């Protein structure tokens, strides 16, 4: 297991390095000039030169990338002198927000984390539970209802379900509070009620996906030889279902969940935009519009890091769940 984790961690570092290079390359392929945007409509050539120098944009792209990469380990001092020294780990300075990138990321991260974890709990409970019920009642009314409901939910889009949920649960009935983020350390109840509507909407499509995935995995496991053997030995249908089929189906669920959770933590862009939550997803869109390279790279690396980490964790957990899998 230790060798596996070391090998995958080294591979993850290479992947993150490549992602950062690609992000830099794609950014400079955009025709917009961040220095000119920062300077404003009335910008003299002299001011533009000074701004490019202070932002480090007068250097070559490889040198800019090296300054950003080395800043993570040793910090970085911008050449203009108007920007405070960025101590390690330094992800750069945002000339748009006039703040350290890492500070902004840490400020936005709790919102996205709360949105992701809450919705994940909802769609795991309802998605897996409904999928197991459909598999257990295969071919019966409960199975058909669950399958039809999941198909309808999968067809829904967040930008449609979001306003409908706000109208039904907030504006028309006042059943729930208007979505907002309150730190859980300050007001746990306000944190819960403020994110309940986004949790419901974000988990809607994911619940449908996990219902269908759980059902198909469970039905497949019920046809395996070891399940037939357990039944032939006289074990009850419920015992076989929970003890053998459920454990066999967990591998697929855990694998997909690890990927999904990493993607969600990277930023639920549409959900945050729909409900006006200031998380990493909303920050990524704003950074792209403002041509804020430092912030855009920072958000991208946070998203990529979580996806890579959860893939490693999933592989390790998968081997623990299914003893037939060996981390060779």
PDB file of C-alpha atoms in Angstrom:
ATOM      1  CA  UNK A   1       0.000   0.000   0.000  1.00  0.00           C
ATOM      2  CA  UNK A   2       2.822   2.427   0.861  1.00  0.00           C
ATOM      3  CA  UNK A   3       4.570   1.822  -2.459  1.00  0.00           C
ATOM      4  CA  UNK A   4       1.281   2.371  -4.251  1.00  0.00           C
ATOM      5  CA  UNK A   5       0.660   5.698  -2.490  1.00  0.00           C
ATOM      6  CA  UNK A   6       4.199   6.931  -3.170  1.00  0.00           C
ATOM      7  CA  UNK A   7       4.001   5.944  -6.839  1.00  0.00           C
ATOM      8  CA  UNK A   8       0.592   7.530  -7.334  1.00  0.00           C
ATOM      9  CA  UNK A   9       1.645  10.693  -5.485  1.00  0.00           C
ATOM     10  CA  UNK A  10       4.631  11.147  -7.780  1.00  0.00           C
ATOM     11  CA  UNK A  11       2.394  10.592 -10.773  1.00  0.00           C
ATOM     12  CA  UNK A  12      -0.082  13.129  -9.377  1.00  0.00           C
ATOM     13  CA  UNK A  13       2.652  15.770  -9.144  1.00  0.00           C
ATOM     14  CA  UNK A  14       3.524  15.229 -12.799  1.00  0.00           C
ATOM     15  CA  UNK A  15      -0.146  15.541 -13.779  1.00  0.00           C
ATOM     16  CA  UNK A  16      -0.557  18.781 -11.807  1.00  0.00           C
ATOM     17  CA  UNK A  17       2.597  20.169 -13.392  1.00  0.00           C
ATOM     18  CA  UNK A  18       1.244  19.439 -16.873  1.00  0.00           C
ATOM     19  CA  UNK A  19      -2.130  20.993 -16.003  1.00  0.00           C
ATOM     20  CA  UNK A  20      -0.465  24.190 -14.810  1.00  0.00           C
ATOM     21  CA  UNK A  21       1.555  24.391 -18.045  1.00  0.00           C
ATOM     22  CA  UNK A  22      -1.535  23.884 -20.183  1.00  0.00           C
ATOM     23  CA  UNK A  23      -3.447  26.537 -18.220  1.00  0.00           C
ATOM     24  CA  UNK A  24      -0.675  29.052 -18.786  1.00  0.00           C
ATOM     25  CA  UNK A  25      -0.526  28.222 -22.486  1.00  0.00           C
ATOM     26  CA  UNK A  26      -4.283  28.520 -22.960  1.00  0.00           C
ATOM     27  CA  UNK A  27      -4.396  31.820 -21.110  1.00  0.00           C
ATOM     28  CA  UNK A  28      -1.827  33.429 -23.384  1.00  0.00           C
ATOM     29  CA  UNK A  29      -3.744  32.138 -26.402  1.00  0.00           C
ATOM     30  CA  UNK A  30      -6.601  34.483 -25.403  1.00  0.00           C
ATOM     31  CA  UNK A  31      -6.412  37.750 -27.370  1.00  0.00           C
ATOM     32  CA  UNK A  32      -7.293  39.916 -24.337  1.00  0.00           C
ATOM     33  CA  UNK A  33      -4.402  41.842 -22.767  1.00  0.00           C
ATOM     34  CA  UNK A  34      -4.701  41.825 -18.938  1.00  0.00           C
ATOM     35  CA  UNK A  35      -2.368  44.810 -18.622  1.00  0.00           C
ATOM     36  CA  UNK A  36      -4.539  46.914 -20.935  1.00  0.00           C
ATOM     37  CA  UNK A  37      -7.695  45.823 -19.116  1.00  0.00           C
ATOM     38  CA  UNK A  38      -6.103  46.811 -15.813  1.00  0.00           C
ATOM     39  CA  UNK A  39      -4.930  50.157 -17.214  1.00  0.00           C
ATOM     40  CA  UNK A  40      -8.410  51.164 -18.401  1.00  0.00           C
ATOM     41  CA  UNK A  41      -9.839  52.734 -21.548  1.00  0.00           C
ATOM     42  CA  UNK A  42      -7.646  55.846 -21.390  1.00  0.00           C
ATOM     43  CA  UNK A  43      -4.180  54.328 -21.124  1.00  0.00           C
ATOM     44  CA  UNK A  44      -0.986  55.928 -22.330  1.00  0.00           C
ATOM     45  CA  UNK A  45       1.767  53.741 -23.789  1.00  0.00           C
ATOM     46  CA  UNK A  46       4.048  54.732 -20.914  1.00  0.00           C
ATOM     47  CA  UNK A  47       1.551  53.578 -18.277  1.00  0.00           C
ATOM     48  CA  UNK A  48       0.936  50.364 -20.185  1.00  0.00           C
ATOM     49  CA  UNK A  49       4.673  49.591 -20.155  1.00  0.00           C
ATOM     50  CA  UNK A  50       4.874  50.261 -16.410  1.00  0.00           C
ATOM     51  CA  UNK A  51       1.843  48.065 -15.690  1.00  0.00           C
ATOM     52  CA  UNK A  52       3.202  45.195 -17.770  1.00  0.00           C
ATOM     53  CA  UNK A  53       6.483  45.468 -15.885  1.00  0.00           C
ATOM     54  CA  UNK A  54       4.758  45.483 -12.475  1.00  0.00           C
ATOM     55  CA  UNK A  55       2.635  42.482 -13.486  1.00  0.00           C
ATOM     56  CA  UNK A  56       5.653  40.648 -14.887  1.00  0.00           C
ATOM     57  CA  UNK A  57       4.013  40.417 -18.315  1.00  0.00           C
ATOM     58  CA  UNK A  58       7.026  41.923 -20.070  1.00  0.00           C
ATOM     59  CA  UNK A  59       8.896  38.666 -19.470  1.00  0.00           C
ATOM     60  CA  UNK A  60       8.688  35.585 -21.657  1.00  0.00           C
ATOM     61  CA  UNK A  61       5.923  33.070 -20.994  1.00  0.00           C
ATOM     62  CA  UNK A  62       8.357  30.358 -19.789  1.00  0.00           C
ATOM     63  CA  UNK A  63       9.921  32.848 -17.349  1.00  0.00           C
ATOM     64  CA  UNK A  64       6.483  33.885 -16.056  1.00  0.00           C
ATOM     65  CA  UNK A  65       5.621  30.240 -15.530  1.00  0.00           C
ATOM     66  CA  UNK A  66       8.890  29.614 -13.705  1.00  0.00           C
ATOM     67  CA  UNK A  67       8.286  32.606 -11.429  1.00  0.00           C
ATOM     68  CA  UNK A  68       4.836  31.267 -10.578  1.00  0.00           C
ATOM     69  CA  UNK A  69       6.079  27.698  -9.987  1.00  0.00           C
ATOM     70  CA  UNK A  70       9.080  28.709  -7.881  1.00  0.00           C
ATOM     71  CA  UNK A  71       6.890  31.081  -5.877  1.00  0.00           C
ATOM     72  CA  UNK A  72       5.005  28.120  -4.444  1.00  0.00           C
ATOM     73  CA  UNK A  73       8.184  26.961  -2.719  1.00  0.00           C
ATOM     74  CA  UNK A  74      10.250  30.123  -2.098  1.00  0.00           C
ATOM     75  CA  UNK A  75       7.807  33.004  -2.545  1.00  0.00           C
ATOM     76  CA  UNK A  76       7.914  35.724  -5.167  1.00  0.00           C
ATOM     77  CA  UNK A  77       8.689  39.432  -5.387  1.00  0.00           C
ATOM     78  CA  UNK A  78       7.079  41.332  -8.246  1.00  0.00           C
ATOM     79  CA  UNK A  79       9.433  43.612 -10.191  1.00  0.00           C
ATOM     80  CA  UNK A  80       7.298  46.756  -9.982  1.00  0.00           C
ATOM     81  CA  UNK A  81       7.671  47.201  -6.243  1.00  0.00           C
ATOM     82  CA  UNK A  82       4.016  48.231  -5.765  1.00  0.00           C
ATOM     83  CA  UNK A  83       2.949  44.684  -4.867  1.00  0.00           C
ATOM     84  CA  UNK A  84       3.821  43.273  -1.435  1.00  0.00           C
ATOM     85  CA  UNK A  85       6.178  40.332  -1.301  1.00  0.00           C
ATOM     86  CA  UNK A  86       4.316  37.048  -1.655  1.00  0.00           C
ATOM     87  CA  UNK A  87       5.551  34.539   0.905  1.00  0.00           C
ATOM     88  CA  UNK A  88       5.632  30.822   0.187  1.00  0.00           C
ATOM     89  CA  UNK A  89       3.398  29.119  -0.626  1.00  0.00           C
ATOM     90  CA  UNK A  90       2.728  31.878  -3.143  1.00  0.00           C
ATOM     91  CA  UNK A  91       0.121  31.378  -5.856  1.00  0.00           C
ATOM     92  CA  UNK A  92       0.553  34.901  -7.111  1.00  0.00           C
ATOM     93  CA  UNK A  93      -0.998  38.326  -6.708  1.00  0.00           C
ATOM     94  CA  UNK A  94      -4.318  39.265  -8.299  1.00  0.00           C
ATOM     95  CA  UNK A  95      -4.000  42.657  -9.936  1.00  0.00           C
ATOM     96  CA  UNK A  96      -7.770  42.677 -10.419  1.00  0.00           C
ATOM     97  CA  UNK A  97      -8.765  41.971  -6.821  1.00  0.00           C
ATOM     98  CA  UNK A  98      -5.553  43.481  -5.407  1.00  0.00           C
ATOM     99  CA  UNK A  99      -5.106  40.587  -3.053  1.00  0.00           C
ATOM    100  CA  UNK A 100      -3.039  37.443  -2.674  1.00  0.00           C
ATOM    101  CA  UNK A 101      -4.474  34.582  -4.693  1.00  0.00           C
ATOM    102  CA  UNK A 102      -4.099  32.102  -1.843  1.00  0.00           C
ATOM    103  CA  UNK A 103      -6.010  34.376   0.549  1.00  0.00           C
ATOM    104  CA  UNK A 104      -8.894  34.680  -1.925  1.00  0.00           C
ATOM    105  CA  UNK A 105      -8.953  30.927  -2.517  1.00  0.00           C
ATOM    106  CA  UNK A 106      -9.056  30.234   1.221  1.00  0.00           C
ATOM    107  CA  UNK A 107     -11.862  32.758   1.590  1.00  0.00           C
ATOM    108  CA  UNK A 108     -13.963  31.160  -1.170  1.00  0.00           C
ATOM    109  CA  UNK A 109     -13.120  27.509  -0.444  1.00  0.00           C
ATOM    110  CA  UNK A 110     -15.410  27.020   2.615  1.00  0.00           C
ATOM    111  CA  UNK A 111     -18.439  27.976   0.511  1.00  0.00           C
ATOM    112  CA  UNK A 112     -17.684  25.423  -2.188  1.00  0.00           C
ATOM    113  CA  UNK A 113     -16.709  22.801   0.395  1.00  0.00           C
ATOM    114  CA  UNK A 114     -19.974  23.253   2.298  1.00  0.00           C
ATOM    115  CA  UNK A 115     -22.008  23.144  -0.907  1.00  0.00           C
ATOM    116  CA  UNK A 116     -20.221  20.018  -2.096  1.00  0.00           C
ATOM    117  CA  UNK A 117     -20.231  18.010   1.132  1.00  0.00           C
ATOM    118  CA  UNK A 118     -23.870  18.787   1.897  1.00  0.00           C
ATOM    119  CA  UNK A 119     -25.095  17.857  -1.573  1.00  0.00           C
ATOM    120  CA  UNK A 120     -22.923  14.726  -1.577  1.00  0.00           C
ATOM    121  CA  UNK A 121     -24.532  13.525   1.660  1.00  0.00           C
ATOM    122  CA  UNK A 122     -27.991  14.098   0.178  1.00  0.00           C
ATOM    123  CA  UNK A 123     -27.434  12.361  -3.143  1.00  0.00           C
ATOM    124  CA  UNK A 124     -25.578   9.432  -1.563  1.00  0.00           C
ATOM    125  CA  UNK A 125     -28.348   8.742   0.938  1.00  0.00           C
ATOM    126  CA  UNK A 126     -31.228   9.085  -1.495  1.00  0.00           C
ATOM    127  CA  UNK A 127     -29.445   7.854  -4.621  1.00  0.00           C
ATOM    128  CA  UNK A 128     -27.990   4.679  -3.150  1.00  0.00           C
ATOM    129  CA  UNK A 129     -31.068   4.006  -1.028  1.00  0.00           C
ATOM    130  CA  UNK A 130     -33.452   4.357  -3.968  1.00  0.00           C
ATOM    131  CA  UNK A 131     -31.176   2.297  -6.213  1.00  0.00           C
ATOM    132  CA  UNK A 132     -31.016  -0.528  -3.678  1.00  0.00           C
ATOM    133  CA  UNK A 133     -34.792  -0.466  -3.309  1.00  0.00           C
ATOM    134  CA  UNK A 134     -35.249  -0.616  -7.088  1.00  0.00           C
ATOM    135  CA  UNK A 135     -32.821  -3.538  -7.379  1.00  0.00           C
ATOM    136  CA  UNK A 136     -34.480  -5.397  -4.490  1.00  0.00           C
ATOM    137  CA  UNK A 137     -37.915  -4.891  -6.062  1.00  0.00           C
ATOM    138  CA  UNK A 138     -36.688  -5.551  -9.592  1.00  0.00           C
ATOM    139  CA  UNK A 139     -39.530  -5.568 -12.101  1.00  0.00           C
ATOM    140  CA  UNK A 140     -42.121  -4.445  -9.556  1.00  0.00           C
ATOM    141  CA  UNK A 141     -43.907  -1.093  -9.149  1.00  0.00           C
ATOM    142  CA  UNK A 142     -41.236   0.403  -6.869  1.00  0.00           C
ATOM    143  CA  UNK A 143     -38.552  -0.391  -9.442  1.00  0.00           C
ATOM    144  CA  UNK A 144     -40.509   1.158 -12.292  1.00  0.00           C
ATOM    145  CA  UNK A 145     -41.348   4.305 -10.319  1.00  0.00           C
ATOM    146  CA  UNK A 146     -37.739   4.788  -9.207  1.00  0.00           C
ATOM    147  CA  UNK A 147     -36.421   4.251 -12.743  1.00  0.00           C
ATOM    148  CA  UNK A 148     -38.921   6.701 -14.236  1.00  0.00           C
ATOM    149  CA  UNK A 149     -38.240   9.325 -11.575  1.00  0.00           C
ATOM    150  CA  UNK A 150     -34.477   9.039 -12.064  1.00  0.00           C
ATOM    151  CA  UNK A 151     -34.888   9.453 -15.822  1.00  0.00           C
ATOM    152  CA  UNK A 152     -36.913  12.641 -15.324  1.00  0.00           C
ATOM    153  CA  UNK A 153     -34.457  14.027 -12.772  1.00  0.00           C
ATOM    154  CA  UNK A 154     -31.500  13.318 -15.051  1.00  0.00           C
ATOM    155  CA  UNK A 155     -33.143  15.415 -17.751  1.00  0.00           C
ATOM    156  CA  UNK A 156     -33.412  18.412 -15.425  1.00  0.00           C
ATOM    157  CA  UNK A 157     -30.796  21.155 -15.564  1.00  0.00           C
ATOM    158  CA  UNK A 158     -29.604  23.185 -12.582  1.00  0.00           C
ATOM    159  CA  UNK A 159     -30.366  26.521 -14.224  1.00  0.00           C
ATOM    160  CA  UNK A 160     -33.969  25.332 -14.623  1.00  0.00           C
ATOM    161  CA  UNK A 161     -34.380  23.446 -11.339  1.00  0.00           C
ATOM    162  CA  UNK A 162     -32.737  26.264  -9.353  1.00  0.00           C
ATOM    163  CA  UNK A 163     -35.278  29.021 -10.103  1.00  0.00           C
ATOM    164  CA  UNK A 164     -38.147  26.538  -9.753  1.00  0.00           C
ATOM    165  CA  UNK A 165     -36.888  25.494  -6.318  1.00  0.00           C
ATOM    166  CA  UNK A 166     -36.501  29.127  -5.255  1.00  0.00           C
ATOM    167  CA  UNK A 167     -40.050  29.892  -6.364  1.00  0.00           C
ATOM    168  CA  UNK A 168     -41.567  26.788  -4.717  1.00  0.00           C
ATOM    169  CA  UNK A 169     -39.573  26.686  -1.487  1.00  0.00           C
ATOM    170  CA  UNK A 170     -38.604  30.307  -0.814  1.00  0.00           C
ATOM    171  CA  UNK A 171     -40.602  33.021  -2.578  1.00  0.00           C
ATOM    172  CA  UNK A 172     -44.064  31.418  -2.699  1.00  0.00           C
ATOM    173  CA  UNK A 173     -44.190  29.413   0.521  1.00  0.00           C
ATOM    174  CA  UNK A 174     -41.353  30.751   2.729  1.00  0.00           C
ATOM    175  CA  UNK A 175     -40.610  27.165   3.724  1.00  0.00           C
ATOM    176  CA  UNK A 176     -36.867  27.686   3.502  1.00  0.00           C
ATOM    177  CA  UNK A 177     -34.479  30.611   3.767  1.00  0.00           C
ATOM    178  CA  UNK A 178     -33.046  32.447   0.791  1.00  0.00           C
ATOM    179  CA  UNK A 179     -29.758  30.737  -0.107  1.00  0.00           C
ATOM    180  CA  UNK A 180     -26.742  32.350   1.506  1.00  0.00           C
ATOM    181  CA  UNK A 181     -23.499  31.202   3.059  1.00  0.00           C
ATOM    182  CA  UNK A 182     -22.846  31.623   6.764  1.00  0.00           C
ATOM    183  CA  UNK A 183     -19.694  30.050   8.256  1.00  0.00           C
ATOM    184  CA  UNK A 184     -20.608  26.961  10.250  1.00  0.00           C
ATOM    185  CA  UNK A 185     -18.366  28.140  13.098  1.00  0.00           C
ATOM    186  CA  UNK A 186     -20.457  31.301  13.491  1.00  0.00           C
ATOM    187  CA  UNK A 187     -23.996  29.957  13.061  1.00  0.00           C
ATOM    188  CA  UNK A 188     -24.454  26.205  12.431  1.00  0.00           C
ATOM    189  CA  UNK A 189     -28.225  26.530  12.003  1.00  0.00           C
ATOM    190  CA  UNK A 190     -27.882  29.468   9.619  1.00  0.00           C
ATOM    191  CA  UNK A 191     -25.238  27.529   7.689  1.00  0.00           C
ATOM    192  CA  UNK A 192     -27.626  24.587   7.294  1.00  0.00           C
ATOM    193  CA  UNK A 193     -30.766  26.533   6.389  1.00  0.00           C
ATOM    194  CA  UNK A 194     -28.883  28.876   4.050  1.00  0.00           C
ATOM    195  CA  UNK A 195     -27.515  26.020   1.946  1.00  0.00           C
ATOM    196  CA  UNK A 196     -30.448  23.622   2.070  1.00  0.00           C
ATOM    197  CA  UNK A 197     -32.027  24.764  -1.220  1.00  0.00           C
ATOM    198  CA  UNK A 198     -28.719  24.590  -3.171  1.00  0.00           C
ATOM    199  CA  UNK A 199     -28.071  21.151  -1.673  1.00  0.00           C
ATOM    200  CA  UNK A 200     -31.458  19.909  -2.883  1.00  0.00           C
ATOM    201  CA  UNK A 201     -31.023  21.317  -6.386  1.00  0.00           C
ATOM    202  CA  UNK A 202     -27.393  20.242  -6.834  1.00  0.00           C
ATOM    203  CA  UNK A 203     -28.119  16.741  -5.552  1.00  0.00           C
ATOM    204  CA  UNK A 204     -31.154  16.294  -7.816  1.00  0.00           C
ATOM    205  CA  UNK A 205     -29.283  15.174 -10.926  1.00  0.00           C
ATOM    206  CA  UNK A 206     -26.618  13.324  -8.957  1.00  0.00           C
ATOM    207  CA  UNK A 207     -29.286  11.415  -6.999  1.00  0.00           C
ATOM    208  CA  UNK A 208     -30.805  10.238 -10.269  1.00  0.00           C
ATOM    209  CA  UNK A 209     -27.413   9.124 -11.577  1.00  0.00           C
ATOM    210  CA  UNK A 210     -26.568   7.202  -8.407  1.00  0.00           C
ATOM    211  CA  UNK A 211     -30.018   5.600  -8.361  1.00  0.00           C
ATOM    212  CA  UNK A 212     -29.517   4.187 -11.831  1.00  0.00           C
ATOM    213  CA  UNK A 213     -25.895   3.235 -11.189  1.00  0.00           C
ATOM    214  CA  UNK A 214     -26.671   1.498  -7.889  1.00  0.00           C
ATOM    215  CA  UNK A 215     -29.579  -0.390  -9.372  1.00  0.00           C
ATOM    216  CA  UNK A 216     -27.600  -1.645 -12.372  1.00  0.00           C
ATOM    217  CA  UNK A 217     -24.622  -2.654 -10.212  1.00  0.00           C
ATOM    218  CA  UNK A 218     -26.804  -4.475  -7.720  1.00  0.00           C
ATOM    219  CA  UNK A 219     -28.745  -6.300 -10.435  1.00  0.00           C
ATOM    220  CA  UNK A 220     -25.465  -7.377 -12.036  1.00  0.00           C
ATOM    221  CA  UNK A 221     -24.082  -8.623  -8.732  1.00  0.00           C
ATOM    222  CA  UNK A 222     -27.222 -10.658  -8.074  1.00  0.00           C
ATOM    223  CA  UNK A 223     -26.425 -12.757 -11.155  1.00  0.00           C
ATOM    224  CA  UNK A 224     -22.880 -13.613 -10.025  1.00  0.00           C
ATOM    225  CA  UNK A 225     -21.946 -17.192  -9.152  1.00  0.00           C
ATOM    226  CA  UNK A 226     -21.036 -16.456  -5.536  1.00  0.00           C
ATOM    227  CA  UNK A 227     -24.511 -14.984  -4.966  1.00  0.00           C
ATOM    228  CA  UNK A 228     -26.154 -18.081  -6.409  1.00  0.00           C
ATOM    229  CA  UNK A 229     -23.945 -20.219  -4.175  1.00  0.00           C
ATOM    230  CA  UNK A 230     -24.985 -18.241  -1.104  1.00  0.00           C
ATOM    231  CA  UNK A 231     -28.629 -18.734  -1.991  1.00  0.00           C
ATOM    232  CA  UNK A 232     -28.088 -22.440  -2.602  1.00  0.00           C
ATOM    233  CA  UNK A 233     -26.663 -22.742   0.910  1.00  0.00           C
ATOM    234  CA  UNK A 234     -29.977 -21.551   2.306  1.00  0.00           C
ATOM    235  CA  UNK A 235     -29.226 -17.878   3.065  1.00  0.00           C
ATOM    236  CA  UNK A 236     -32.230 -15.607   2.990  1.00  0.00           C
ATOM    237  CA  UNK A 237     -32.688 -13.190   0.093  1.00  0.00           C
ATOM    238  CA  UNK A 238     -32.205 -10.152   2.355  1.00  0.00           C
ATOM    239  CA  UNK A 239     -28.952 -11.534   3.799  1.00  0.00           C
ATOM    240  CA  UNK A 240     -27.559 -12.300   0.358  1.00  0.00           C
ATOM    241  CA  UNK A 241     -28.637  -8.881  -0.877  1.00  0.00           C
ATOM    242  CA  UNK A 242     -26.977  -6.933   1.948  1.00  0.00           C
ATOM    243  CA  UNK A 243     -23.975  -9.130   2.676  1.00  0.00           C
ATOM    244  CA  UNK A 244     -22.787 -10.067  -0.808  1.00  0.00           C
ATOM    245  CA  UNK A 245     -24.478  -8.111  -3.586  1.00  0.00           C
ATOM    246  CA  UNK A 246     -24.165  -4.778  -1.782  1.00  0.00           C
ATOM    247  CA  UNK A 247     -20.465  -5.201  -1.120  1.00  0.00           C
ATOM    248  CA  UNK A 248     -19.788  -6.207  -4.701  1.00  0.00           C
ATOM    249  CA  UNK A 249     -21.641  -3.187  -6.041  1.00  0.00           C
ATOM    250  CA  UNK A 250     -19.782  -0.771  -3.776  1.00  0.00           C
ATOM    251  CA  UNK A 251     -16.659  -0.850  -5.948  1.00  0.00           C
ATOM    252  CA  UNK A 252     -18.330   0.926  -8.865  1.00  0.00           C
ATOM    253  CA  UNK A 253     -20.078   3.402  -6.590  1.00  0.00           C
ATOM    254  CA  UNK A 254     -16.910   4.334  -4.712  1.00  0.00           C
ATOM    255  CA  UNK A 255     -14.951   4.768  -7.935  1.00  0.00           C
ATOM    256  CA  UNK A 256     -17.493   7.118  -9.483  1.00  0.00           C
ATOM    257  CA  UNK A 257     -18.075   8.975  -6.219  1.00  0.00           C
ATOM    258  CA  UNK A 258     -14.380   9.772  -5.850  1.00  0.00           C
ATOM    259  CA  UNK A 259     -14.317  11.364  -9.296  1.00  0.00           C
ATOM    260  CA  UNK A 260     -17.614  13.191  -8.773  1.00  0.00           C
ATOM    261  CA  UNK A 261     -16.594  14.589  -5.401  1.00  0.00           C
ATOM    262  CA  UNK A 262     -13.341  15.912  -6.822  1.00  0.00           C
ATOM    263  CA  UNK A 263     -15.199  17.624  -9.650  1.00  0.00           C
ATOM    264  CA  UNK A 264     -17.732  19.142  -7.250  1.00  0.00           C
ATOM    265  CA  UNK A 265     -15.028  20.435  -4.916  1.00  0.00           C
ATOM    266  CA  UNK A 266     -13.342  22.013  -7.901  1.00  0.00           C
ATOM    267  CA  UNK A 267     -16.326  24.292  -8.163  1.00  0.00           C
ATOM    268  CA  UNK A 268     -20.038  23.802  -8.767  1.00  0.00           C
ATOM    269  CA  UNK A 269     -20.070  26.711 -11.203  1.00  0.00           C
ATOM    270  CA  UNK A 270     -23.698  26.697 -12.343  1.00  0.00           C
ATOM    271  CA  UNK A 271     -25.117  26.143  -8.856  1.00  0.00           C
ATOM    272  CA  UNK A 272     -23.037  28.927  -7.319  1.00  0.00           C
ATOM    273  CA  UNK A 273     -24.018  31.312 -10.111  1.00  0.00           C
ATOM    274  CA  UNK A 274     -27.714  30.386  -9.845  1.00  0.00           C
ATOM    275  CA  UNK A 275     -27.911  31.044  -6.124  1.00  0.00           C
ATOM    276  CA  UNK A 276     -25.386  33.883  -5.893  1.00  0.00           C
ATOM    277  CA  UNK A 277     -22.923  31.926  -3.752  1.00  0.00           C
ATOM    278  CA  UNK A 278     -19.363  33.226  -3.879  1.00  0.00           C
ATOM    279  CA  UNK A 279     -17.374  30.024  -4.174  1.00  0.00           C
ATOM    280  CA  UNK A 280     -14.588  28.715  -6.375  1.00  0.00           C
ATOM    281  CA  UNK A 281     -16.851  28.151  -9.365  1.00  0.00           C
ATOM    282  CA  UNK A 282     -18.055  31.740  -9.450  1.00  0.00           C
ATOM    283  CA  UNK A 283     -14.470  32.891  -8.907  1.00  0.00           C
ATOM    284  CA  UNK A 284     -13.270  30.868 -11.910  1.00  0.00           C
ATOM    285  CA  UNK A 285     -15.807  32.479 -14.239  1.00  0.00           C
ATOM    286  CA  UNK A 286     -15.014  35.975 -12.974  1.00  0.00           C
ATOM    287  CA  UNK A 287     -11.261  35.394 -13.287  1.00  0.00           C
ATOM    288  CA  UNK A 288     -11.661  34.251 -16.889  1.00  0.00           C
ATOM    289  CA  UNK A 289     -13.750  37.303 -17.784  1.00  0.00           C
ATOM    290  CA  UNK A 290     -11.267  39.654 -16.093  1.00  0.00           C
ATOM    291  CA  UNK A 291      -8.227  37.877 -17.635  1.00  0.00           C
ATOM    292  CA  UNK A 292      -6.871  37.377 -14.121  1.00  0.00           C
ATOM    293  CA  UNK A 293      -4.155  34.806 -14.853  1.00  0.00           C
ATOM    294  CA  UNK A 294      -2.925  34.283 -11.290  1.00  0.00           C
ATOM    295  CA  UNK A 295      -6.421  33.696  -9.927  1.00  0.00           C
ATOM    296  CA  UNK A 296      -7.435  31.501 -12.859  1.00  0.00           C
ATOM    297  CA  UNK A 297      -4.396  29.261 -12.438  1.00  0.00           C
ATOM    298  CA  UNK A 298      -5.004  29.084  -8.682  1.00  0.00           C
ATOM    299  CA  UNK A 299      -8.623  27.950  -9.074  1.00  0.00           C
ATOM    300  CA  UNK A 300      -7.653  25.457 -11.770  1.00  0.00           C
ATOM    301  CA  UNK A 301      -4.947  23.940  -9.591  1.00  0.00           C
ATOM    302  CA  UNK A 302      -7.305  23.612  -6.619  1.00  0.00           C
ATOM    303  CA  UNK A 303      -9.833  21.768  -8.780  1.00  0.00           C
ATOM    304  CA  UNK A 304      -7.182  19.539 -10.352  1.00  0.00           C
ATOM    305  CA  UNK A 305      -5.595  18.762  -6.983  1.00  0.00           C
ATOM    306  CA  UNK A 306      -8.863  17.531  -5.502  1.00  0.00           C
ATOM    307  CA  UNK A 307      -9.649  15.398  -8.524  1.00  0.00           C
ATOM    308  CA  UNK A 308      -6.204  13.766  -8.381  1.00  0.00           C
ATOM    309  CA  UNK A 309      -6.301  13.244  -4.613  1.00  0.00           C
ATOM    310  CA  UNK A 310      -9.713  11.613  -4.635  1.00  0.00           C
ATOM    311  CA  UNK A 311      -8.687   9.326  -7.481  1.00  0.00           C
ATOM    312  CA  UNK A 312      -5.801   8.071  -5.338  1.00  0.00           C
ATOM    313  CA  UNK A 313      -8.054   7.638  -2.303  1.00  0.00           C
ATOM    314  CA  UNK A 314     -10.644   5.789  -4.389  1.00  0.00           C
ATOM    315  CA  UNK A 315      -8.078   3.308  -5.669  1.00  0.00           C
ATOM    316  CA  UNK A 316      -6.945   2.574  -2.117  1.00  0.00           C
ATOM    317  CA  UNK A 317     -10.491   2.234  -0.762  1.00  0.00           C
ATOM    318  CA  UNK A 318     -11.472   0.059  -3.706  1.00  0.00           C
ATOM    319  CA  UNK A 319      -8.799  -2.462  -2.747  1.00  0.00           C
ATOM    320  CA  UNK A 320     -10.062  -2.512   0.836  1.00  0.00           C
ATOM    321  CA  UNK A 321     -13.664  -3.082  -0.224  1.00  0.00           C
ATOM    322  CA  UNK A 322     -12.941  -5.796  -2.774  1.00  0.00           C
ATOM    323  CA  UNK A 323     -10.219  -8.236  -1.661  1.00  0.00           C
ATOM    324  CA  UNK A 324      -9.936  -9.494  -5.233  1.00  0.00           C
ATOM    325  CA  UNK A 325      -8.286  -6.181  -6.167  1.00  0.00           C
ATOM    326  CA  UNK A 326      -4.582  -5.920  -5.446  1.00  0.00           C
ATOM    327  CA  UNK A 327      -2.552  -2.720  -5.687  1.00  0.00           C
ATOM    328  CA  UNK A 328       0.293  -4.166  -7.680  1.00  0.00           C
TER     329      UNK A 328
END
